[in-house]
Amino acid sequence: MKKYWKVITLVLFSVIIISGFYVQKALASTTSPEYMIETRSGDTSYIENIVLSGNVNNEEDMYWDYVQISTEGTKASEDFSFNEQLDYIYNYSPEIQKMYHEYPGFLRSKSMSANLYYEDEAAIVFVDTYIEDYQLPYEQMEIALLDKKSNEETQIMIDIPEYEKYDDLYIENVQKSGEEVMIFTVNYFNDQQYAELHAYRVDVATETVIEDQIIQPAAGEVGVDYSSILLNTYTGPRSSKAEHYMIYESSLKDEQDVDTDEILLSAYDTASGNLKELIIPSELKGLPLYPAMTVHESSIYYTNAVENGFEISRFDIEANKVAETQFVSLPSEVMTNFTSQTYYEGEAFSTYIDENIIYYVSASKENSGKDIAIVVADFNTGKVLYDGKIIDAPEMNESFKDNLLSIDWIYFN
Amino acid sequence: MKNFIKLVNFELNRFFPIYAALGILTIMLQVVGVFITSNDYIFQIEEQTKMGIVKESAIILEIGQMGMTRFTGSLWFGGPIALCVVTLLIYSLFIWYRDWFGKNTFIYRLLMLPTERLNLYLSKAVAIFLMVLGLVALQLVLLLVERQLFSMLIPAAYIKTSTISQIILGSEYLLVLYPTSFIAVLANYSRGFIAILVLFTLILLERSFKIKGLLLAGIYALATLIVLFAPYWIQAIFNRQLFFTSELFWITLALTFVVGAVSIWISHRLLNRRITV
């Protein structure tokens, strides 16, 4: 036995150290950050199903991790199953994560960008550009439809009208109404210097484009369409219902030089295909794009976070005017989390609207004392239904306490 | 089994002086690296103080906290690891050729041993693998020691405390050695072991058929690559991402085991039928 001391020592040393490290890692409860929601006032039932999705990072350590925070605690990337970790499923938006679990067969061989999908109670639609040999321009778009009841998938290819005109085509949003699929795109030409905004209506039964509407023509020599933006895509998580209106905000100048009078808002009616200009008061147009504006059914909600609360205006798209205003009063120590810029000079908060209930979540928890505050309010009465914040859980490992926590999405289980 | 252990021990003994030197060199270079990195950081603090910045928080704002990533990203840390990797790679070839081209063509004595010839092949592979595992374990211990050293050398206010897991997550090289999941550890190290088996099969092909063997080894290496990357070729042919990343992981792992089994079978036949004393 003595003769083999080298091999025995090497085996024992390697096995004890390496397996010891992984066993300790598995047993330790604090190998990832742990947060919890602390209630200041209100009814906790409003946040029971809420999930706040974001990330924890520390530049010094080059450390980054995904987190989901709910009333049940914190789920970090290592809390996902091994296969989910391999598929980086935590990197995708909540609706894609849900599809990954419920319809993995449909997601197979498809891009996982949320803007390429439409989902309602009966169906999921996926649209993507298609090229045979990686040579732009795109000649076709592929459309896949999943009937949730029968679990049957239909795939069709459609030719893009006048495809040769464009250098590139980006799909911003997909909608479905009856047998028609609507595809909202940005079509670039002249080496991406100019762009047109298009709405394609596709008849799935005949596999043809029945309408190619230019929502906004290219600015041409005047300038690049810096701020042409489809608000439904940029203002929070997508709803699982069809959008009544697609709202475009555009100006022909660089964002920095733009005057509020030069901002144009238009609404595309997904049922009729009609486009109309919206008459938005300039004080509302001057609010930062996101998170101040949220499109919900036939309304656009504008929120102005001020020192003592939220000023909310509901713009009725059909009536083309501000229909209601409301003020939600909150103490200044809560509002400071919503009014100050984040560490990365990003947006200060996220908004989610469910019927008349509005959820506000501030964007980041920083060393400076800025917290992630959660406020739930009733738009009709202006009453605060819930007020709380995210705090470090008692079991949080000391090494995670200096990290920056940011919230990107609010969604419901 | 006893013969096999004897052979593994024998192979370890032959390389042990260089292996031990590699371990000691890694320890020395990394520990020196800790002192140099700490001194550099303390020098930066002093520079800030000379410039009139005295508050710790203000200095941290300027130069950042001292985190282990500063060290794990440096040549003092990565250099010795690279040296170990290169040395063991070279020795993976040398472990066979020294038996043929060394003094007294030692391979003849090995082949005459009263044991299955396949044991020679496997014992060499296991010896290399154990040496890799030993260095991987040593690096884990060193990380703990180095973290402790930093906390002794640098004032507490400037230290960014990190768990070993966080240090690993902050370095893509360390993530290869210590994947976050134990399943990935088993998979990665199985792949590594099978890579050694494939390399040994290529060497045995060359030794069995000489110049023709080189061509055969080239064909076998190509065939191995085609099999291992088959799912990716299929995706490229169909111009589609047909598999989820998790599926690709399991499919390629299964194919790796197939390649490993085929390599053992070919090597077994070569050792018994082609290589004669």
XYZ file of C-alpha atoms in Angstrom:
690
model
C 0.000 0.000 0.000
C 2.858 2.318 0.880
C 4.127 1.993 -2.675
C 0.990 3.644 -3.992
C 0.979 6.690 -1.736
C 1.228 9.104 -4.670
C -1.781 7.791 -6.544
C -3.809 7.434 -3.316
C -2.927 10.971 -2.160
C -3.727 12.459 -5.556
C -7.102 10.700 -5.763
C -8.096 11.574 -2.186
C -6.946 15.199 -2.497
C -8.819 15.744 -5.777
C -12.026 13.985 -4.745
C -12.230 15.593 -1.284
C -11.519 19.138 -2.502
C -13.666 19.126 -5.665
C -16.639 17.189 -4.308
C -16.356 19.088 -1.005
C -16.687 22.369 -2.893
C -19.807 21.220 -4.751
C -21.395 19.609 -1.678
C -20.820 22.799 0.325
C -22.267 24.816 -2.572
C -25.362 22.613 -2.685
C -25.892 22.764 1.081
C -25.282 26.491 1.448
C -28.523 28.423 1.257
C -26.871 31.700 0.348
C -24.832 31.114 -2.790
C -27.083 33.542 -4.640
C -28.688 36.848 -3.586
C -31.832 36.660 -1.429
C -34.386 39.476 -1.359
C -37.864 39.782 0.095
C -40.802 42.170 -0.184
C -41.497 44.246 2.941
C -44.977 45.729 3.257
C -45.301 49.289 4.571
C -49.067 49.487 4.246
C -51.991 48.087 2.306
C -53.400 44.760 1.243
C -50.732 42.135 0.379
C -53.212 40.200 -1.805
C -52.493 42.739 -4.585
C -48.897 41.537 -4.841
C -49.450 37.827 -4.207
C -49.189 36.910 -7.893
C -46.739 39.589 -8.912
C -43.251 38.616 -10.096
C -40.516 41.217 -10.449
C -37.910 40.145 -12.917
C -34.498 41.799 -13.164
C -30.821 41.389 -12.447
C -28.174 41.776 -9.765
C -24.749 42.955 -10.734
C -21.445 44.182 -9.451
C -19.044 45.791 -11.908
C -16.045 45.301 -9.609
C -16.547 41.531 -9.534
C -17.790 41.334 -13.138
C -20.691 39.531 -11.487
C -24.143 39.435 -13.057
C -27.104 37.235 -12.259
C -30.738 37.101 -13.175
C -33.329 37.277 -10.364
C -37.085 36.880 -9.996
C -38.530 38.323 -6.795
C -42.012 37.525 -5.496
C -43.749 37.151 -2.146
C -42.312 33.614 -2.090
C -38.725 34.885 -2.147
C -35.953 35.106 -4.727
C -35.209 32.840 -7.669
C -31.731 33.291 -9.184
C -30.372 31.622 -12.318
C -28.953 28.686 -10.347
C -32.449 27.955 -8.981
C -33.570 27.081 -12.519
C -33.227 23.458 -13.659
C -30.020 22.387 -15.374
C -31.687 22.293 -18.817
C -33.273 25.711 -18.256
C -29.872 27.079 -17.303
C -28.345 25.647 -20.487
C -31.093 27.243 -22.563
C -30.547 30.580 -20.727
C -34.299 30.651 -20.341
C -34.037 33.231 -17.531
C -32.648 35.683 -20.100
C -35.908 35.748 -22.014
C -39.043 37.730 -21.335
C -41.723 36.280 -19.014
C -44.078 35.354 -21.858
C -41.320 33.392 -23.634
C -40.443 31.615 -20.366
C -44.083 30.592 -20.037
C -44.215 29.305 -23.648
C -40.970 27.365 -23.097
C -42.709 25.355 -20.394
C -46.152 25.051 -21.979
C -45.358 24.730 -25.713
C -41.692 23.677 -26.087
C -42.456 21.921 -29.388
C -43.749 25.146 -30.909
C -40.702 27.123 -29.767
C -38.320 24.631 -31.356
C -36.246 26.124 -34.189
C -37.745 29.569 -33.627
C -36.108 32.754 -32.439
C -37.103 33.587 -28.842
C -37.560 37.351 -29.246
C -40.865 38.338 -27.674
C -41.626 40.881 -30.431
C -41.964 38.016 -32.938
C -44.835 36.382 -31.018
C -48.507 37.002 -30.453
C -50.431 34.958 -27.924
C -54.059 34.842 -26.813
C -56.281 32.213 -25.165
C -56.724 30.259 -28.417
C -53.522 30.621 -30.402
C -49.875 31.548 -30.625
C -48.514 33.206 -33.745
C -44.840 33.443 -34.632
C -43.505 35.540 -37.507
C -39.922 35.843 -38.700
C -38.083 37.041 -41.761
C -36.637 34.340 -43.975
C -33.721 34.159 -46.384
C -32.403 31.108 -48.140
C -28.695 31.886 -48.313
C -28.005 34.562 -45.664
C -28.012 37.224 -48.386
C -30.142 40.255 -47.644
C -32.725 41.488 -48.570
C -35.335 39.256 -46.985
C -37.656 37.921 -49.633
C -40.186 36.145 -47.454
C -41.660 35.973 -44.001
C -42.536 32.703 -42.339
C -45.635 32.509 -40.179
C -46.315 29.687 -37.739
C -49.651 29.357 -35.962
C -50.346 27.066 -33.047
C -53.915 26.101 -32.237
C -53.738 25.697 -28.466
C -56.765 23.371 -28.332
C -55.703 20.846 -30.961
C -51.956 21.542 -30.489
C -51.701 21.657 -34.295
C -49.084 23.864 -35.912
C -49.593 25.483 -39.318
C -46.656 26.982 -41.171
C -46.900 29.282 -44.163
C -44.487 31.420 -46.152
C -45.483 34.771 -47.600
C -43.652 36.915 -50.122
C -42.734 40.395 -48.903
C -44.191 42.923 -51.375
C -41.460 44.938 -53.153
C -38.826 43.225 -51.006
C -36.015 44.311 -53.354
C -36.504 47.946 -52.273
C -35.298 47.276 -48.724
C -31.891 46.530 -47.309
C -33.231 45.127 -44.081
C -36.513 44.504 -42.308
C -37.138 44.408 -38.562
C -40.333 42.952 -37.091
C -41.535 45.114 -34.202
C -44.817 43.499 -33.289
C -47.263 40.787 -34.344
C -51.029 40.815 -33.847
C -53.891 38.540 -34.857
C -57.501 39.312 -35.583
C -59.695 36.451 -36.818
C -57.948 34.832 -39.789
C -55.703 37.829 -40.298
C -52.212 38.270 -38.956
C -50.800 41.790 -38.710
C -47.077 42.322 -38.869
C -45.629 45.691 -37.865
C -42.180 46.280 -39.311
C -39.446 48.825 -39.794
C -38.168 48.567 -43.378
C -34.712 50.029 -43.914
C -33.139 51.187 -47.104
C -30.044 53.048 -48.320
C -27.705 51.227 -45.910
C -30.140 51.662 -43.041
C -30.089 55.459 -43.326
C -33.825 55.755 -43.838
C -36.716 53.645 -42.749
C -40.399 53.178 -43.433
C -42.883 51.862 -40.907
C -45.159 49.204 -42.389
C -48.232 47.277 -41.316
C -48.737 44.075 -43.293
C -52.099 42.313 -43.104
C -51.845 38.664 -44.027
C -54.725 36.339 -44.810
C -53.622 33.022 -43.360
C -56.169 30.985 -45.363
C -54.931 32.236 -48.755
C -51.339 32.746 -47.596
C -51.205 36.226 -49.130
C -50.492 39.786 -48.026
C -53.844 41.498 -48.446
C -52.597 44.932 -47.420
C -49.197 46.588 -47.131
C -49.801 49.929 -45.444
C -47.013 52.466 -45.001
C -47.703 53.937 -41.590
C -44.890 56.404 -41.854
C -42.916 57.070 -45.024
C -39.148 57.438 -44.890
C -37.872 60.842 -43.903
C -35.605 60.746 -46.923
C -33.047 63.540 -47.105
C -34.676 65.416 -44.209
C -33.197 63.193 -41.562
C -33.154 59.777 -39.989
C -36.264 58.568 -38.125
C -34.477 58.613 -34.793
C -37.518 58.464 -32.609
C -40.099 56.552 -34.594
C -41.194 54.030 -32.076
C -44.015 51.580 -31.554
C -45.089 52.274 -27.991
C -46.935 48.981 -27.429
C -43.613 47.168 -27.701
C -41.587 49.534 -25.556
C -43.941 50.316 -22.711
C -43.909 47.234 -20.529
C -44.737 43.560 -20.832
C -47.089 42.439 -23.585
C -50.600 41.520 -22.648
C -52.031 38.200 -23.759
C -54.945 40.003 -25.390
C -55.034 41.511 -28.841
C -54.045 45.169 -28.948
C -56.894 47.484 -30.001
C -54.473 50.139 -31.175
C -50.830 50.249 -32.112
C -49.448 53.597 -31.008
C -46.592 55.212 -32.890
C -44.593 58.132 -31.618
C -42.375 59.814 -34.148
C -40.392 62.923 -34.863
C -38.124 63.721 -37.765
C -35.279 65.019 -35.640
C -32.679 63.595 -33.337
C -34.207 62.971 -29.907
C -31.962 65.551 -28.232
C -33.096 68.471 -30.404
C -36.750 67.614 -30.522
C -39.405 70.047 -29.425
C -42.619 68.583 -27.952
C -44.658 70.192 -30.744
C -42.661 68.178 -33.258
C -43.602 64.873 -31.669
C -46.398 63.180 -33.558
C -48.494 60.384 -32.118
C -50.703 58.215 -34.247
C -52.918 55.223 -33.544
C -53.345 52.288 -35.907
C -56.669 50.541 -35.398
C -55.884 46.827 -35.628
C -59.512 45.957 -36.439
C -60.129 48.443 -39.270
C -56.571 49.207 -40.369
C -57.272 52.964 -40.075
C -54.553 55.321 -38.920
C -55.383 58.488 -37.032
C -53.340 61.279 -35.530
C -53.711 61.732 -31.781
C -54.103 65.179 -30.272
C -52.014 64.847 -27.145
C -51.464 67.909 -24.934
C -47.844 69.040 -25.170
C -47.264 68.777 -21.387
C -47.981 65.023 -21.673
C -45.886 64.632 -24.816
C -42.979 66.159 -22.900
C -42.917 63.364 -20.345
C -40.172 60.797 -20.772
C -41.245 58.091 -23.191
C -40.909 55.102 -20.910
C -42.167 54.470 -18.272
C -44.411 57.530 -18.367
C -46.646 56.097 -21.103
C -48.488 52.810 -21.009
C -50.878 51.637 -23.716
C -53.804 49.682 -22.281
C -56.807 48.695 -24.386
C -58.214 51.941 -25.871
C -56.265 54.249 -23.587
C -52.808 55.658 -23.094
C -51.938 56.253 -19.444
C -49.451 59.037 -18.768
C -47.768 59.095 -15.372
C -45.801 61.989 -13.982
C -43.887 61.073 -10.817
C -43.669 64.162 -8.604
C -42.412 64.793 -5.057
C -45.673 63.877 -3.311
C -47.263 61.316 -5.637
C -48.207 60.236 -9.129
C -50.152 62.474 -11.533
C -51.928 60.122 -13.923
C -53.802 61.096 -17.096
C -55.863 58.680 -19.154
C -55.950 59.621 -22.830
C -58.931 58.059 -24.584
C -57.803 57.075 -28.092
C -61.344 56.785 -29.508
C -62.431 60.182 -28.147
C -58.974 61.570 -29.009
C -58.716 63.538 -25.763
C -57.650 63.295 -22.137
C -60.662 61.654 -20.512
C -59.648 61.490 -16.856
C -56.911 62.587 -14.520
C -56.079 61.219 -11.109
C -53.603 61.949 -8.344
C -52.173 59.212 -6.123
C -50.740 60.777 -2.990
C -47.607 59.203 -1.463
C -45.004 60.362 1.058
C -41.854 61.956 -0.372
C -39.602 59.186 1.051
C -41.476 56.734 -1.180
C -41.548 59.041 -4.208
C -37.796 59.706 -4.102
C -37.347 56.160 -5.421
C -39.480 57.014 -8.466
C -38.222 60.503 -9.220
C -34.455 59.988 -9.105
C -32.512 58.571 -12.010
C -31.012 55.119 -11.689
C -27.309 54.350 -11.311
C -27.109 53.705 -15.046
C -29.133 56.849 -15.795
C -31.884 54.611 -17.037
C -35.611 54.866 -16.540
C -36.783 55.467 -13.001
C -39.687 53.000 -12.821
C -41.884 50.415 -14.584
C -45.655 50.492 -14.945
C -48.220 47.741 -15.340
C -51.949 48.246 -15.733
C -54.612 45.647 -15.092
C -58.108 47.108 -15.621
C -58.217 50.085 -13.255
C -55.361 48.897 -11.037
C -51.949 50.439 -11.713
C -48.675 48.941 -10.501
C -45.554 51.078 -10.187
C -42.159 49.563 -9.402
C -39.046 51.734 -9.129
C -36.080 50.555 -11.185
C -33.125 49.954 -8.891
C -31.853 49.334 -5.384
C -28.537 51.080 -4.909
C -25.945 51.728 -2.234
C -26.947 55.390 -2.205
C -30.100 54.375 -0.318
C -32.407 54.265 -3.337
C -34.866 51.413 -2.908
C -37.069 49.363 -5.172
C -40.500 50.560 -4.098
C -43.740 48.826 -5.104
C -46.916 50.875 -5.225
C -50.360 49.590 -6.260
C -53.069 52.204 -6.771
C -56.676 52.354 -7.899
C -56.914 54.705 -10.871
C -60.629 55.351 -10.330
C -60.305 56.490 -6.708
C -56.619 57.485 -6.477
C -56.357 55.302 -3.372
C -53.068 53.543 -2.576
C -53.927 49.842 -2.277
C -50.454 48.605 -1.465
C -47.121 50.203 -0.574
C -43.959 48.185 -0.018
C -40.329 47.757 -0.964
C -37.699 45.130 -1.673
C -35.244 44.538 1.145
C -32.325 42.151 1.703
C -33.611 38.903 3.223
C -32.103 37.970 6.618
C -30.300 35.001 4.998
C -28.637 37.246 2.364
C -24.912 36.554 2.173
C -22.850 39.621 3.169
C -20.978 39.520 -0.157
C -24.159 40.313 -2.136
C -25.187 43.349 -0.101
C -23.190 45.895 -2.145
C -24.609 44.684 -5.444
C -26.930 46.721 -7.612
C -30.431 45.272 -8.085
C -32.439 46.389 -11.136
C -35.982 45.462 -12.126
C -36.826 45.195 -15.830
C -40.225 43.487 -15.930
C -43.366 43.187 -13.879
C -45.572 40.207 -14.601
C -48.147 37.958 -13.007
C -48.018 34.240 -12.301
C -7.322 -4.291 -11.037
C -4.125 -4.452 -8.985
C -2.093 -4.482 -12.191
C -3.993 -1.473 -13.421
C -3.368 0.491 -10.213
C 0.301 -0.506 -10.390
C 0.493 0.852 -13.933
C -1.228 4.134 -12.986
C 1.146 4.525 -10.058
C 4.066 3.747 -12.346
C 2.991 6.415 -14.852
C 2.507 8.979 -12.082
C 5.928 8.207 -10.633
C 7.586 8.780 -13.999
C 6.185 12.309 -14.321
C 5.976 13.155 -10.638
C 9.086 15.386 -10.380
C 7.855 17.648 -13.214
C 4.267 17.483 -11.945
C 5.312 18.471 -8.414
C 7.440 21.280 -9.858
C 4.385 22.507 -11.818
C 2.293 22.548 -8.619
C 4.968 24.380 -6.636
C 5.548 26.885 -9.456
C 1.797 27.579 -9.632
C 1.664 28.190 -5.869
C 4.729 30.430 -5.932
C 3.728 32.518 -8.953
C 0.164 33.033 -7.749
C 1.214 33.958 -4.201
C 3.788 36.401 -5.569
C 1.005 37.709 -7.813
C -1.200 38.328 -4.764
C 1.540 40.445 -3.134
C 2.230 42.389 -6.330
C -1.475 43.020 -7.047
C -2.040 44.127 -3.421
C 0.997 46.429 -3.542
C -0.250 47.964 -6.798
C -3.635 48.629 -5.206
C -2.119 50.078 -2.012
C 0.104 52.267 -4.205
C -3.032 53.559 -5.932
C -4.587 54.364 -2.522
C -1.446 56.267 -1.526
C -1.480 58.177 -4.811
C -5.045 59.255 -4.135
C -4.108 60.320 -0.580
C -1.198 62.371 -1.951
C -3.649 64.083 -4.295
C -5.605 65.167 -1.222
C -8.388 62.568 -1.321
C -8.520 61.134 2.183
C -12.045 59.776 2.604
C -12.180 56.017 1.971
C -15.461 56.297 0.065
C -14.011 58.996 -2.226
C -10.911 56.886 -2.933
C -13.116 53.860 -3.681
C -15.129 56.016 -6.057
C -11.913 56.800 -7.936
C -10.116 53.453 -7.982
C -12.850 50.964 -7.089
C -12.751 48.291 -4.390
C -10.205 45.489 -4.456
C -12.058 42.457 -5.727
C -10.574 39.058 -6.491
C -11.475 39.551 -10.180
C -8.620 42.050 -10.495
C -6.291 39.210 -9.600
C -8.009 36.359 -11.454
C -7.929 38.457 -14.624
C -4.154 39.039 -14.329
C -1.260 37.122 -15.878
C -0.061 36.180 -12.390
C -3.155 34.034 -12.031
C -3.795 32.905 -15.623
C -0.133 32.382 -16.556
C 0.578 29.398 -14.246
C -2.745 27.795 -15.240
C -1.839 28.138 -18.934
C 1.602 26.704 -18.212
C 0.052 23.639 -16.520
C -2.406 23.132 -19.399
C 0.327 23.328 -22.057
C 2.689 21.054 -20.098
C 0.042 18.370 -19.612
C -0.995 18.608 -23.274
C 2.595 18.078 -24.396
C 3.020 15.244 -21.905
C -0.127 13.556 -23.304
C 1.897 12.983 -26.496
C 5.195 12.401 -24.714
C 3.716 9.720 -22.423
C 3.631 7.315 -25.434
C 6.528 8.468 -27.543
C 9.005 8.392 -24.645
C 8.333 4.621 -24.427
C 9.294 4.151 -28.074
C 12.051 6.692 -28.455
C 13.462 6.764 -24.925
C 16.363 4.647 -23.712
C 16.013 0.879 -24.321
C 12.667 1.240 -26.185
C 10.755 0.748 -22.962
C 7.487 0.013 -24.776
C 8.668 -3.562 -25.449
C 8.992 -4.231 -21.727
C 5.575 -2.688 -21.103
C 3.951 -4.792 -23.794
C 5.512 -7.938 -22.358
C 3.909 -7.370 -18.930
C 1.533 -10.151 -17.893
C -1.535 -7.956 -18.049
C -4.170 -6.930 -20.584
C -2.543 -4.502 -23.028
C -5.599 -2.279 -22.839
C -4.565 -1.556 -19.242
C -1.507 0.262 -20.612
C -3.723 2.528 -22.670
C -6.221 3.187 -19.883
C -3.600 3.628 -17.155
C -1.821 6.333 -19.156
C -5.135 8.127 -19.739
C -6.138 7.835 -16.066
C -2.706 9.086 -14.964
C -3.041 12.225 -17.118
C -6.620 12.710 -15.950
C -5.672 12.394 -12.280
C -2.909 14.927 -12.752
C -5.423 17.358 -14.284
C -7.859 16.806 -11.392
C -5.036 17.307 -8.880
C -4.156 20.700 -10.349
C -7.834 21.702 -10.537
C -8.222 20.835 -6.835
C -4.997 22.663 -5.986
C -6.319 25.789 -7.731
C -9.490 25.638 -5.635
C -7.431 25.529 -2.425
C -5.249 28.351 -3.759
C -8.328 30.515 -4.396
C -9.302 30.187 -0.713
C -5.759 30.990 0.419
C -5.411 33.930 -1.972
C -8.726 35.424 -0.878
C -7.525 35.177 2.732
C -4.172 36.750 1.834
C -5.879 39.711 0.160
C -7.998 40.350 3.245
C -4.798 40.374 5.339
C -2.835 42.646 3.005
C -5.464 45.268 2.153
C -7.425 47.442 4.633
C -10.908 45.977 5.197
C -12.723 49.072 3.896
C -11.220 48.603 0.438
C -11.889 44.878 0.118
C -14.818 43.618 -1.907
C -15.784 40.431 -0.106
C -16.759 37.605 -2.428
C -17.665 33.967 -2.040
C -15.642 31.421 -4.027
C -18.712 30.905 -6.242
C -18.823 34.634 -7.022
C -15.100 34.675 -7.849
C -15.650 31.750 -10.232
C -18.693 33.398 -11.827
C -16.585 36.494 -12.488
C -14.018 34.610 -14.584
C -14.875 32.736 -17.768
C -11.711 30.605 -17.425
C -12.590 29.507 -13.904
C -16.122 28.717 -15.070
C -14.653 26.132 -17.444
C -12.756 24.468 -14.585
C -15.577 24.785 -12.049
C -18.960 24.904 -13.813
C -21.829 26.064 -11.634
C -23.653 22.752 -11.781
C -22.272 19.360 -10.728
C -23.861 17.738 -13.831
C -21.801 20.097 -15.981
C -18.685 19.136 -13.977
C -19.251 15.452 -14.705
C -19.988 16.201 -18.370
C -16.998 18.533 -18.883
C -14.502 16.206 -17.232
C -15.943 13.161 -19.058
C -15.401 15.050 -22.308
C -11.847 15.867 -21.233
C -11.102 12.223 -20.393
C -12.552 11.021 -23.709
C -10.471 13.633 -25.555
C -7.366 12.010 -24.016
C -8.608 8.574 -25.174
C -9.114 9.866 -28.737
C -5.638 11.439 -28.756
C -4.108 8.148 -27.563
C -5.969 6.268 -30.317
C -4.490 8.651 -32.897
C -1.013 8.001 -31.468
C -1.560 4.214 -31.573
C -2.756 4.447 -35.196
C 0.418 6.288 -36.112
C 2.576 3.811 -34.157
C 0.816 0.851 -35.781
C 0.948 1.934 -39.410
C 3.726 4.540 -39.352
C 3.340 6.928 -42.367
C 0.069 5.282 -43.452
C -0.955 5.538 -39.810
C -0.594 9.313 -39.926
C -3.168 9.378 -42.710
C -5.431 6.989 -40.787
C -5.068 9.127 -37.667
C -6.033 12.182 -39.698
C -9.106 10.370 -41.061
C -10.077 9.183 -37.574
C -9.675 12.700 -36.140
C -11.844 14.079 -38.939
C -14.463 11.352 -38.437
C -14.523 12.130 -34.698
C -15.094 15.815 -35.388
C -17.863 15.017 -37.894
C -19.643 12.788 -35.364
C -19.255 15.215 -32.456
C -20.451 18.183 -34.494
C -23.151 16.228 -36.379
C -26.053 18.071 -34.682
C -24.502 21.399 -35.679
C -23.939 20.225 -39.296
C -27.571 19.097 -39.459
C -28.719 22.509 -38.240
C -26.494 24.237 -40.805
C -27.848 22.035 -43.624
C -31.457 22.817 -42.686
C -30.563 26.454 -41.969
C -32.479 26.141 -38.668
C -31.857 25.959 -34.956
C -33.470 22.513 -34.703
C -32.364 21.777 -31.136
C -32.516 23.678 -27.878
C -29.086 24.279 -26.333
C -29.929 21.760 -23.596
C -30.731 19.126 -26.244
C -27.464 19.858 -28.046
C -25.660 19.398 -24.731
C -27.148 15.932 -24.109
C -26.868 14.785 -27.748
C -23.205 15.809 -28.034
C -22.465 14.258 -24.629
C -23.986 10.952 -25.792
C -21.967 11.177 -29.042
C -18.816 11.870 -26.994
C -19.377 8.612 -25.089
C -19.900 6.788 -28.411
C -16.607 8.239 -29.690
C -14.935 7.218 -26.402
C -16.208 3.628 -26.708
C -15.105 3.383 -30.349
C -11.660 4.774 -29.442
C -11.224 2.166 -26.696
C -12.304 -0.608 -29.086
C -9.915 0.522 -31.869
C -7.031 0.938 -29.398
C -7.727 -2.498 -27.914
C -7.495 -4.091 -31.372
C -4.394 -2.130 -32.320
C -2.595 -3.040 -29.097
C -3.479 -6.730 -29.403
C -3.120 -7.252 -33.153
C -1.038 -4.533 -34.758
C 1.574 -3.547 -32.238
C 3.890 -6.506 -31.879
C 7.025 -6.947 -29.850
